Tab-separated table of C-alpha atoms in Angstrom:
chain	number	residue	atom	x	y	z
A	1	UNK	CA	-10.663	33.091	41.635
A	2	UNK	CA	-11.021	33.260	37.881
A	3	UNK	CA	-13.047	30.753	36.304
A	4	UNK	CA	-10.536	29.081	34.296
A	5	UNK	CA	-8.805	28.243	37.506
A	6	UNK	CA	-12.118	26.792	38.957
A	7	UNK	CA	-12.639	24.683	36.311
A	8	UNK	CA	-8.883	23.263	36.526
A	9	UNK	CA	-8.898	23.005	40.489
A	10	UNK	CA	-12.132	20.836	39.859
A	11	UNK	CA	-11.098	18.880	37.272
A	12	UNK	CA	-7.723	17.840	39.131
A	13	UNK	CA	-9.494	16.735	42.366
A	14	UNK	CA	-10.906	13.870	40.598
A	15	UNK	CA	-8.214	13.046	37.973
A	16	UNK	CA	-5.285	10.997	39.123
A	17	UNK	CA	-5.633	7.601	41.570
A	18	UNK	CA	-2.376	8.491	43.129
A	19	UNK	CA	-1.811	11.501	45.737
A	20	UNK	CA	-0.203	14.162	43.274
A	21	UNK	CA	0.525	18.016	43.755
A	22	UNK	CA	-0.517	20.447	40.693
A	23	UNK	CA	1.270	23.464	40.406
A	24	UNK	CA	-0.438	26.385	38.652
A	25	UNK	CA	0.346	29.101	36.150
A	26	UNK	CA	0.151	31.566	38.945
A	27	UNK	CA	2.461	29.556	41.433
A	28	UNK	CA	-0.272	28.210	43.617
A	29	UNK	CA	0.280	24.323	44.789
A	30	UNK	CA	-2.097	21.934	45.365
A	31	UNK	CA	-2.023	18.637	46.849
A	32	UNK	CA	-4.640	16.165	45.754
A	33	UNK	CA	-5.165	12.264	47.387
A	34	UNK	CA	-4.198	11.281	50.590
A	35	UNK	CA	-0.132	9.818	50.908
A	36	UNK	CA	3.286	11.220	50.186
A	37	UNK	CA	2.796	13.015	46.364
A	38	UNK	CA	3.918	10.527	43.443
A	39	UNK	CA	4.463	13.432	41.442
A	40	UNK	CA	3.617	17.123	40.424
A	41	UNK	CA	1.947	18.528	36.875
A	42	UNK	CA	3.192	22.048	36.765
A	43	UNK	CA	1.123	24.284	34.234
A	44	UNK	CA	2.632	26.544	32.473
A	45	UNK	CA	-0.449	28.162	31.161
A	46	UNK	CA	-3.740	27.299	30.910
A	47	UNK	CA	-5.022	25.297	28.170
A	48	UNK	CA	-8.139	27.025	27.077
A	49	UNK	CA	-11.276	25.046	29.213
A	50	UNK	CA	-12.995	24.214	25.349
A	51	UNK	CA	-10.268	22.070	23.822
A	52	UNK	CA	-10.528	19.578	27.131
A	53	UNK	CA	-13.791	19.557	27.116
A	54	UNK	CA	-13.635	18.751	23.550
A	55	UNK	CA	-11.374	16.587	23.269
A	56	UNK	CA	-9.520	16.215	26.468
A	57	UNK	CA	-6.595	13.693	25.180
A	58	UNK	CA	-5.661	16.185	22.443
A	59	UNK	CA	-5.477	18.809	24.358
A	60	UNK	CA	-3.636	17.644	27.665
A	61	UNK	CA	-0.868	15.527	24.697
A	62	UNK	CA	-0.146	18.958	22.620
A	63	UNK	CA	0.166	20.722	26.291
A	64	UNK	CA	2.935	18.574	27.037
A	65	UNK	CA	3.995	18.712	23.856
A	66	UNK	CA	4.003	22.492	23.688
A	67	UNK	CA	5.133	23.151	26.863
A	68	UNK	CA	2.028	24.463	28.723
A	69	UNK	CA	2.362	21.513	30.552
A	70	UNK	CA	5.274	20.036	32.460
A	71	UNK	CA	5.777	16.859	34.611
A	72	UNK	CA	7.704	16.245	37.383
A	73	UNK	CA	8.307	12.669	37.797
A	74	UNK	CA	7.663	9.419	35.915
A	75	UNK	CA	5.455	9.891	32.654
A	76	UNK	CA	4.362	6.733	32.243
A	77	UNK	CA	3.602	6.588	36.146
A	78	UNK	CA	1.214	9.616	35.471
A	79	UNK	CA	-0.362	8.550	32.320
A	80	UNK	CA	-1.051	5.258	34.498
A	81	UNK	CA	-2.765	6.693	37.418
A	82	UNK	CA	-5.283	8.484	34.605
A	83	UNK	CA	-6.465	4.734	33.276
A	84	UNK	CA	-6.582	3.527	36.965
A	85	UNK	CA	-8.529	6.289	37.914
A	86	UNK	CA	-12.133	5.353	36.339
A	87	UNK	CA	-13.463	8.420	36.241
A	88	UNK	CA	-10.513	10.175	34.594
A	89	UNK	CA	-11.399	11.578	31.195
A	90	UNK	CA	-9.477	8.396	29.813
A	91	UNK	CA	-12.430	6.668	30.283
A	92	UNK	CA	-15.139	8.850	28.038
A	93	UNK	CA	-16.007	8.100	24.803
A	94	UNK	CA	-14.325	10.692	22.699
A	95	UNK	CA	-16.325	12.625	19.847
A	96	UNK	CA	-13.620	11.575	17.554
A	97	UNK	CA	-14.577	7.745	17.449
A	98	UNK	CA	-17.959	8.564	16.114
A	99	UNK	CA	-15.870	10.571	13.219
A	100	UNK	CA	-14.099	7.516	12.831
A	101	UNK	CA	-15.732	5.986	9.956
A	102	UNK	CA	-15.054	8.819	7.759
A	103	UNK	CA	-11.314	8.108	7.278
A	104	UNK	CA	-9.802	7.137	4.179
A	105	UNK	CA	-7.932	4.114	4.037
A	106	UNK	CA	-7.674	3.956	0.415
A	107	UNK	CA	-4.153	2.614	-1.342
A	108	UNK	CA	-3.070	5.855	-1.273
A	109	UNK	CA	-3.811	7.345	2.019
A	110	UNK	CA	-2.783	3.670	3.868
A	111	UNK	CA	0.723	4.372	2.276
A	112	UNK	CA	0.863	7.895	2.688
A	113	UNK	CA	0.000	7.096	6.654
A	114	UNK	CA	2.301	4.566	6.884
A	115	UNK	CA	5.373	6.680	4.960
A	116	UNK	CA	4.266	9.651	7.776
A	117	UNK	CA	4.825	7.337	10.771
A	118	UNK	CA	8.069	4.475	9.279
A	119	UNK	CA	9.729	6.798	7.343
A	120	UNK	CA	10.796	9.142	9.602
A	121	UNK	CA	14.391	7.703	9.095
A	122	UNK	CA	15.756	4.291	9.354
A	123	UNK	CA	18.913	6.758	11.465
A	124	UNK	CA	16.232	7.100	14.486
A	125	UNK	CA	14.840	4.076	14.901
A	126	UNK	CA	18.141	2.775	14.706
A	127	UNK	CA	18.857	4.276	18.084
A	128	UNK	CA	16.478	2.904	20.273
A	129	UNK	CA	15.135	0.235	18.998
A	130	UNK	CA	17.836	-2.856	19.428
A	131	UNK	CA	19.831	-4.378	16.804
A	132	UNK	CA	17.251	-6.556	14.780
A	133	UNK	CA	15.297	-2.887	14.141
A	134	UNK	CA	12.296	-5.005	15.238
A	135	UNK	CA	9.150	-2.291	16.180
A	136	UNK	CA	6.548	-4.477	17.928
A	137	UNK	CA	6.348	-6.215	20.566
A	138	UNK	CA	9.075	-8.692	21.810
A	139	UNK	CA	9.046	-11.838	23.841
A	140	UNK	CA	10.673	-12.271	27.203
A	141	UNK	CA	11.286	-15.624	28.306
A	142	UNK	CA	12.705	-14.412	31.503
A	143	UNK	CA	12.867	-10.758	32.882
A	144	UNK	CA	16.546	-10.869	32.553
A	145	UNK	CA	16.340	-11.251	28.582
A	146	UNK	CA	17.555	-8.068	26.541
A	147	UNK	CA	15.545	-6.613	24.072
A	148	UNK	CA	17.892	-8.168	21.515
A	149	UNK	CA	17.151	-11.449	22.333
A	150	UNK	CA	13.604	-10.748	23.342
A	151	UNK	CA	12.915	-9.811	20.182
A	152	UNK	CA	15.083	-12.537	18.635
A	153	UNK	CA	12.437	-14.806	21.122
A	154	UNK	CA	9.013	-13.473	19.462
A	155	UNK	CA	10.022	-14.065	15.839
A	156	UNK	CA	11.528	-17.304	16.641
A	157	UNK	CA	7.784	-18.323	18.686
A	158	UNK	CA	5.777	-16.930	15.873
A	159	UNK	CA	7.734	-19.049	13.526
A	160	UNK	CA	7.299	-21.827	15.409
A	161	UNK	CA	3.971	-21.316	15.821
A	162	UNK	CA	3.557	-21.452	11.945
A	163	UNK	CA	4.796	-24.973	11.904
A	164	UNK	CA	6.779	-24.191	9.072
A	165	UNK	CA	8.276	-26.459	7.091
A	166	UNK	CA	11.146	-26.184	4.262
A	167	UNK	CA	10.470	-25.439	0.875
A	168	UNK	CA	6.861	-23.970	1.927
A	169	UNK	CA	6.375	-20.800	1.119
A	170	UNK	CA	5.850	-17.343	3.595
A	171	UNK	CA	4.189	-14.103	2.609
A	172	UNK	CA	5.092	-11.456	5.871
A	173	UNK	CA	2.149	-8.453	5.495
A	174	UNK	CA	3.955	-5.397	6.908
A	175	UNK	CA	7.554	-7.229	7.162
A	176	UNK	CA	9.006	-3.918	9.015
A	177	UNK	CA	12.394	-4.014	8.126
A	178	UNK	CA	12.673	-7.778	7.846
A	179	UNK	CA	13.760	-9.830	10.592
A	180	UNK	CA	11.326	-12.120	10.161
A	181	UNK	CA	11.023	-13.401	6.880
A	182	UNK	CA	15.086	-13.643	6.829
A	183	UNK	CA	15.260	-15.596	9.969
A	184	UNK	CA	12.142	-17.825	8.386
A	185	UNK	CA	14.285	-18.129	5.264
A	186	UNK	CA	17.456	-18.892	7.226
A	187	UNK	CA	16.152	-21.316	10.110
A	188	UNK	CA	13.093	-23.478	7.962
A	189	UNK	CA	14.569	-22.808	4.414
A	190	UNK	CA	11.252	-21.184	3.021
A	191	UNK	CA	10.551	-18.844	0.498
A	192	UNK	CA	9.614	-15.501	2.432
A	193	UNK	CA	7.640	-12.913	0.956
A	194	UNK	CA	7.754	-9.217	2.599
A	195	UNK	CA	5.452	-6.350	1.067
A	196	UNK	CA	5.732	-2.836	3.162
A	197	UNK	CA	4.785	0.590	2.336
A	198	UNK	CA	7.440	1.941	3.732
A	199	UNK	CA	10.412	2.923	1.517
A	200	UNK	CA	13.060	3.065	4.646
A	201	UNK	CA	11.872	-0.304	5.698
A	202	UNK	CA	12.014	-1.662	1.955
A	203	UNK	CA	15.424	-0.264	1.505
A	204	UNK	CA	16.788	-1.654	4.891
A	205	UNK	CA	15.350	-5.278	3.901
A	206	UNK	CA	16.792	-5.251	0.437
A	207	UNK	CA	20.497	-4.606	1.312
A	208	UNK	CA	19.964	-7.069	4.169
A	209	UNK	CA	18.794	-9.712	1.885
A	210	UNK	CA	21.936	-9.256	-0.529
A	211	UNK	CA	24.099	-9.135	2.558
A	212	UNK	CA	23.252	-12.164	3.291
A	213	UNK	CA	23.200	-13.753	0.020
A	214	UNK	CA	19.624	-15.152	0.414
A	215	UNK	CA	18.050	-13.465	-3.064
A	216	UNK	CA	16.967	-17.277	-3.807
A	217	UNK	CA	14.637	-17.279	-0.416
A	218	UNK	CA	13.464	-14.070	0.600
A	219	UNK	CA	11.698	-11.104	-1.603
A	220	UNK	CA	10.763	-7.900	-0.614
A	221	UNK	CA	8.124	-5.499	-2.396
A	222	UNK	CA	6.874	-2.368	-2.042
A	223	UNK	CA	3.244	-2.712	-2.126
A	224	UNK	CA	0.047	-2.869	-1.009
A	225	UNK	CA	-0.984	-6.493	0.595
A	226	UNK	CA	-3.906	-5.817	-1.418
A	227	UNK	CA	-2.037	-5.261	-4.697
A	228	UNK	CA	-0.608	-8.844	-3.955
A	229	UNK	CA	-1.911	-10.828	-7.648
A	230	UNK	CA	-1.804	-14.459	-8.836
A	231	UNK	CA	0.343	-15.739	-5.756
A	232	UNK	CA	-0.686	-17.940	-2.772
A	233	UNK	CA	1.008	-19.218	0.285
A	234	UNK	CA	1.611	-21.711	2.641
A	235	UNK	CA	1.798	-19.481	5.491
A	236	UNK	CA	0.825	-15.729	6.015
A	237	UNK	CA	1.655	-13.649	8.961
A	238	UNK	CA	0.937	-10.013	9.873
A	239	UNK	CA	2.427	-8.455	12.618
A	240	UNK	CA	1.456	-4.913	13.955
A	241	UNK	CA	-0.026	-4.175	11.007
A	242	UNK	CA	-3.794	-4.439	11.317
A	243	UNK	CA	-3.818	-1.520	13.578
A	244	UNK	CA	-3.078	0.712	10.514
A	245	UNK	CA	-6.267	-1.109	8.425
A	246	UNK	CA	-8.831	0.367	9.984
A	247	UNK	CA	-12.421	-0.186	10.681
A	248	UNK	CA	-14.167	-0.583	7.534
A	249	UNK	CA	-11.254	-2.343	5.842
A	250	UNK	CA	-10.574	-4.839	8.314
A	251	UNK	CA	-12.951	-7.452	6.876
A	252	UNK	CA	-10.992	-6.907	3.699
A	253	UNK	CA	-7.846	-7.606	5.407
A	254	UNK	CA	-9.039	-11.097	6.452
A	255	UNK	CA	-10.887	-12.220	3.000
A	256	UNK	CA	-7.519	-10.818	1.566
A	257	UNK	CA	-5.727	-13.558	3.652
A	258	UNK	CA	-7.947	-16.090	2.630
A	259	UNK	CA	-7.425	-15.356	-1.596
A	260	UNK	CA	-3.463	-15.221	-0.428
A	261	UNK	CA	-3.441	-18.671	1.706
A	262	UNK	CA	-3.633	-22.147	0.264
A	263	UNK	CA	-5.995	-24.447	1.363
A	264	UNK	CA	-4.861	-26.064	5.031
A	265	UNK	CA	-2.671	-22.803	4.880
A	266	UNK	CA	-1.914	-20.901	8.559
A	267	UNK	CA	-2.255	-17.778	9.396
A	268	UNK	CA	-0.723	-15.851	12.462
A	269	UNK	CA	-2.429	-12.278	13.532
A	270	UNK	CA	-0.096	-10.263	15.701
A	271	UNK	CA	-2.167	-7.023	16.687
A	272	UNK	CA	-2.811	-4.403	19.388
A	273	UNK	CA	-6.292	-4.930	20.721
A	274	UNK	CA	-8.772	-3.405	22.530
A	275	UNK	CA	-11.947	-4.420	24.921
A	276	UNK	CA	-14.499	-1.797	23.194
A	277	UNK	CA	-15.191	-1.035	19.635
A	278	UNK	CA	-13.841	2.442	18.493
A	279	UNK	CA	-10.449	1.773	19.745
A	280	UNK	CA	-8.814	5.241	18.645
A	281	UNK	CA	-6.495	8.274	20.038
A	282	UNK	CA	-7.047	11.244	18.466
A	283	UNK	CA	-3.636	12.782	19.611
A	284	UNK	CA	-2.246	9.368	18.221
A	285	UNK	CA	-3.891	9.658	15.238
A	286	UNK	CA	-2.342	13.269	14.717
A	287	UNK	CA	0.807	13.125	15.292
A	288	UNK	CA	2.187	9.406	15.792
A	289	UNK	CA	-0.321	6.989	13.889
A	290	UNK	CA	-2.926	8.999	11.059
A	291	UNK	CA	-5.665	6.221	10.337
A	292	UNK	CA	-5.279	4.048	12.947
A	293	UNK	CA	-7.813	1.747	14.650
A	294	UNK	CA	-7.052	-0.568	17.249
A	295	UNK	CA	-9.950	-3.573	16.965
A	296	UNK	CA	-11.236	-5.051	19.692
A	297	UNK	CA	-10.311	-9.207	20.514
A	298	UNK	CA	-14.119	-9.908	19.751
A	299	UNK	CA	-14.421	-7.737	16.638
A	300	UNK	CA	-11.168	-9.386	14.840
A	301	UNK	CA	-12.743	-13.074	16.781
A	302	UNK	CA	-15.863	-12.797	14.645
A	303	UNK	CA	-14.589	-11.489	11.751
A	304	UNK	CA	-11.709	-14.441	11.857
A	305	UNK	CA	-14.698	-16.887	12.235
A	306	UNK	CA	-17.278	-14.763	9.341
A	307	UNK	CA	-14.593	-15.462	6.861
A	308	UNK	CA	-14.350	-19.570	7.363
A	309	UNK	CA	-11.310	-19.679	9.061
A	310	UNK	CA	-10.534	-22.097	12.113
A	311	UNK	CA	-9.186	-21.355	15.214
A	312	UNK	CA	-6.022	-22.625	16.513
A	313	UNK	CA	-4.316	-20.283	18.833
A	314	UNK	CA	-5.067	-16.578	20.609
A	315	UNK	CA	-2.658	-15.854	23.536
A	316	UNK	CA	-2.403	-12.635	24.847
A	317	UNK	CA	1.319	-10.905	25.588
A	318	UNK	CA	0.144	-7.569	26.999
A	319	UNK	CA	2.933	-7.538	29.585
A	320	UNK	CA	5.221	-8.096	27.074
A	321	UNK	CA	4.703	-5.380	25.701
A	322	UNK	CA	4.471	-3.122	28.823
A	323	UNK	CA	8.304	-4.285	29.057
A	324	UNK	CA	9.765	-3.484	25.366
A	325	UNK	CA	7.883	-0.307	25.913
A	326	UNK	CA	9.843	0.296	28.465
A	327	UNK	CA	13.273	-0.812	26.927
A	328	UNK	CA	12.215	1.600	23.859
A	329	UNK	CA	11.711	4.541	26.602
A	330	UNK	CA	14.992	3.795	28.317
A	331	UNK	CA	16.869	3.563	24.705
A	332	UNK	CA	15.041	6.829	23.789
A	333	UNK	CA	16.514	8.980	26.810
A	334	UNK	CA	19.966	7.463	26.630
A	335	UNK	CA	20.191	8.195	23.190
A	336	UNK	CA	18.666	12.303	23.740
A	337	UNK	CA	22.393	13.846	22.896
A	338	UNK	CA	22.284	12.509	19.665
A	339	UNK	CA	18.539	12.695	19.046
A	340	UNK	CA	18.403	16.620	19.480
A	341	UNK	CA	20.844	17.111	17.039
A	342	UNK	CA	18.303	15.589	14.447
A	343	UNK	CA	15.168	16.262	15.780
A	344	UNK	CA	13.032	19.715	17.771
A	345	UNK	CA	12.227	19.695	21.333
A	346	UNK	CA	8.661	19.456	20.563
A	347	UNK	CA	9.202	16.319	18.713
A	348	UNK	CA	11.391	14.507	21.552
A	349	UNK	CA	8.743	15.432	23.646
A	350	UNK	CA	6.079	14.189	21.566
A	351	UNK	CA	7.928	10.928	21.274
A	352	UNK	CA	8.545	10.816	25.192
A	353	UNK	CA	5.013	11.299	25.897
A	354	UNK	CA	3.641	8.305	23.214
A	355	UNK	CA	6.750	5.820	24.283
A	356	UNK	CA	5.170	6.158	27.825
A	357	UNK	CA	1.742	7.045	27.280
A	358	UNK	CA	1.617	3.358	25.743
A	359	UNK	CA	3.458	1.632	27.617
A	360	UNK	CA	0.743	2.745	30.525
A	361	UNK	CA	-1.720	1.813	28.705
A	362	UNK	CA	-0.923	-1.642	28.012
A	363	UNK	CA	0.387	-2.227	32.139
A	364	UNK	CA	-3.356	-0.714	33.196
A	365	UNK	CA	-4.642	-3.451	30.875
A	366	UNK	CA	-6.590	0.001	28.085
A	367	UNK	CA	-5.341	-1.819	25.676
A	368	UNK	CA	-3.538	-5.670	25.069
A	369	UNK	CA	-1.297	-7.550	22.410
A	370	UNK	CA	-2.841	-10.869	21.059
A	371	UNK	CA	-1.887	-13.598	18.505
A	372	UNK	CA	-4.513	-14.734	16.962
A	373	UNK	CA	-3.808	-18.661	15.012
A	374	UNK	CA	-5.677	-19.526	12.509
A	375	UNK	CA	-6.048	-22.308	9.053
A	376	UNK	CA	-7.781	-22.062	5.651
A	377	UNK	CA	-9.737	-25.155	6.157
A	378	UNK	CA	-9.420	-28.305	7.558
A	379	UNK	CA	-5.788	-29.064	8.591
A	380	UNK	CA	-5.728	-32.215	10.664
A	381	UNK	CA	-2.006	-32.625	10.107
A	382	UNK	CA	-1.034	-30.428	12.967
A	383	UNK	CA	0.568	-31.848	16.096
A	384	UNK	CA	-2.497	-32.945	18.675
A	385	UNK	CA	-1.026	-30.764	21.821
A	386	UNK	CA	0.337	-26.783	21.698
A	387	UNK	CA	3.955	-28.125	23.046
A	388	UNK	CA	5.368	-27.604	19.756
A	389	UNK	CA	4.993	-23.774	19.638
A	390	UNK	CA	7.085	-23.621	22.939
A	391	UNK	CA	10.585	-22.094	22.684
């Protein structure tokens, strides 16, 4: 037996918490875990023993998407049975978080990572995401909610949440490509604010906002939330943005909030989170997400606190998200005939493998979905009980 296949025959008998098979480069099967199979990895090739080692997440996610590795079954069931599995290599510390503090998240690399990831083309998020083009995650009310309306549900609880009242005024960090701030504008009658660095997303929300006629409510801008001057609001909301801030800038992003927010002003974090410090990817970083950081509850907790704010609110929606995950995946498949005539096999795959990759991850509990609620001050005019935030 060579050595590389020792090395892979030893790392596979430890790997998965579900009985698997693993089918080699030379033909040879092997059955690992006791039970019927749940699936089969097929290699195609090996992927050379250094790179796992190294950096085991990069290397298994650019097998995949290369080819050199192939799955036979459900993706996200495999990626799944990794994080349950506690000794997987899921569960080391990878050399790339203690890189992570080197990144740049300077104006111009935040909008160059954000114009790598949103502006792949307003034409292929269009087909899998659902009608609203919301991309984060949605509410369901009941399991029998589509993705339209769950989606339709989360803006209309983080709105409510906000306690919003009409002629107040709404500044949307990262408005995506603008449901929010036009169903603010439209439901509560306040003046909505969206900044994005994406120039698909800014686009999409400025021919929505003349469709609609609402130029006297809602705004959208193409900037930096740190370029923001000489403005303040009643509310400010951020949702799935913070993940793209990074570490060192995240205590910027909240005394940023504060200069933005009037006093007794609300604030509503929407955010991937983590349970450790370093939350990071590197295969993410490289090819879906370049900068980002996914803070843990307690890190953004203290730094919420550090910076004077009060606490309201933090609820967590992880298995909400496990479910539009899902929806996204589903949409993504059904909509392959028209995807590969705009995009490479190595990219579908690539796509595939993050769609399910994270949707395992949040139904293993790796990683969760919190709103965090939170005032400038004092406000003691706030209803006494939560029932008012309820759908």
């Amino acid at each position: 037996m060579d050595i590389d296949k020792a090395f892979y025959r030893n790392l596979m008998k430890n790997l998965f918490a579900d009985p698997c098979e693993v089918q080699f480069w030379d033909g040879e099967i092997i059955k690992y875990g006791e039970g019927t199979p749940l699936f089969r990895i097929d290699f195609n090739e090996p992927i050379p023993k250094s790179e796992i080692i190294s950096d085991p997440s990069l290397a298994f996610g650019e097998g995949y998407m290369f080819k050199k590795i192939e799955i036979e079954g459900n993706i996200k069931q495999v990626i799944e049975s990794l994080y349950k599995n506690q000794s997987s290599f899921l569960h080391q510390k990878n050399v790339f978080d203690k890189l992570y503090k080197a990144i740049s998240h300077s104006l111009r690399k935040s909008k160059e990572d954000v114009q790598f990831h949103y502006d792949i083309g307003n034409d292929f998020y269009k087909l899998w995401l659902d009608e609203t083009m919301t991309y984060s995650c949605a509410y369901f009310q009941t399991p029998e909610d589509s993705l339209f309306q769950a989606q339709k549900n989360k803006v209309a609880y983080i709105l409510r949440k906000l306690n919003l009242h009409p002629g107040q005024t709404l500044l949307d960090i990262g408005c995506g490509w603008g449901e929010l701030i036009i169903t603010a504008a439209k439901t509560y009658r306040v003046k909505a604010l969206g900044v994005t660095l994406s120039s698909e997303q800014y686009a999409r929300v400025t021919e929505r906002i003349e469709n609609e006629e609402l130029q006297d409510l809602v705004e959208v801008q193409l900037i930096d939330y740190r370029e923001l001057k000489g403005r303040t609001f009643d509310r400010v909301v951020s949702v799935g943005m913070i993940e793209h801030v990074g570490k060192g800038n995240l205590n910027g992003y909240f005394s940023t909030v504060k200069s933005l927010l009037n006093e007794e002003g609300i604030s509503l974090l929407h955010c991937i989170t983590g349970y450790e410090e370093a939350g990071t990817n590197s295969w993410i970083n490289k090819y879906i997400f370049p900068g980002g950081y996914i803070p843990a509850v307690q890190e953004l907790a203290v730094l919420i606190a550090t910076n004077g704010f009060y606490f309201l609110d933090l609820e967590s929606l992880r298995e909400h998200y496990t479910r539009t995950l899902e929806h996204w995946a589903r949409n993504f498949e059904e909509a392959l005939p028209i995807i590969k005539k705009m995009k490479d096999e190595t990219f579908i795959r690539m796509w595939r493998l993050y769609l399910n990759s994270c949707a395992a991850s949040f139904h293993a509990g790796n990683i969760d979905l919190h709103q965090f609620l939170f005032t400038k001050g004092v406000n003691n005019s706030l209803p006494l009980t939560r029932t008012y935030m309820n759908l």
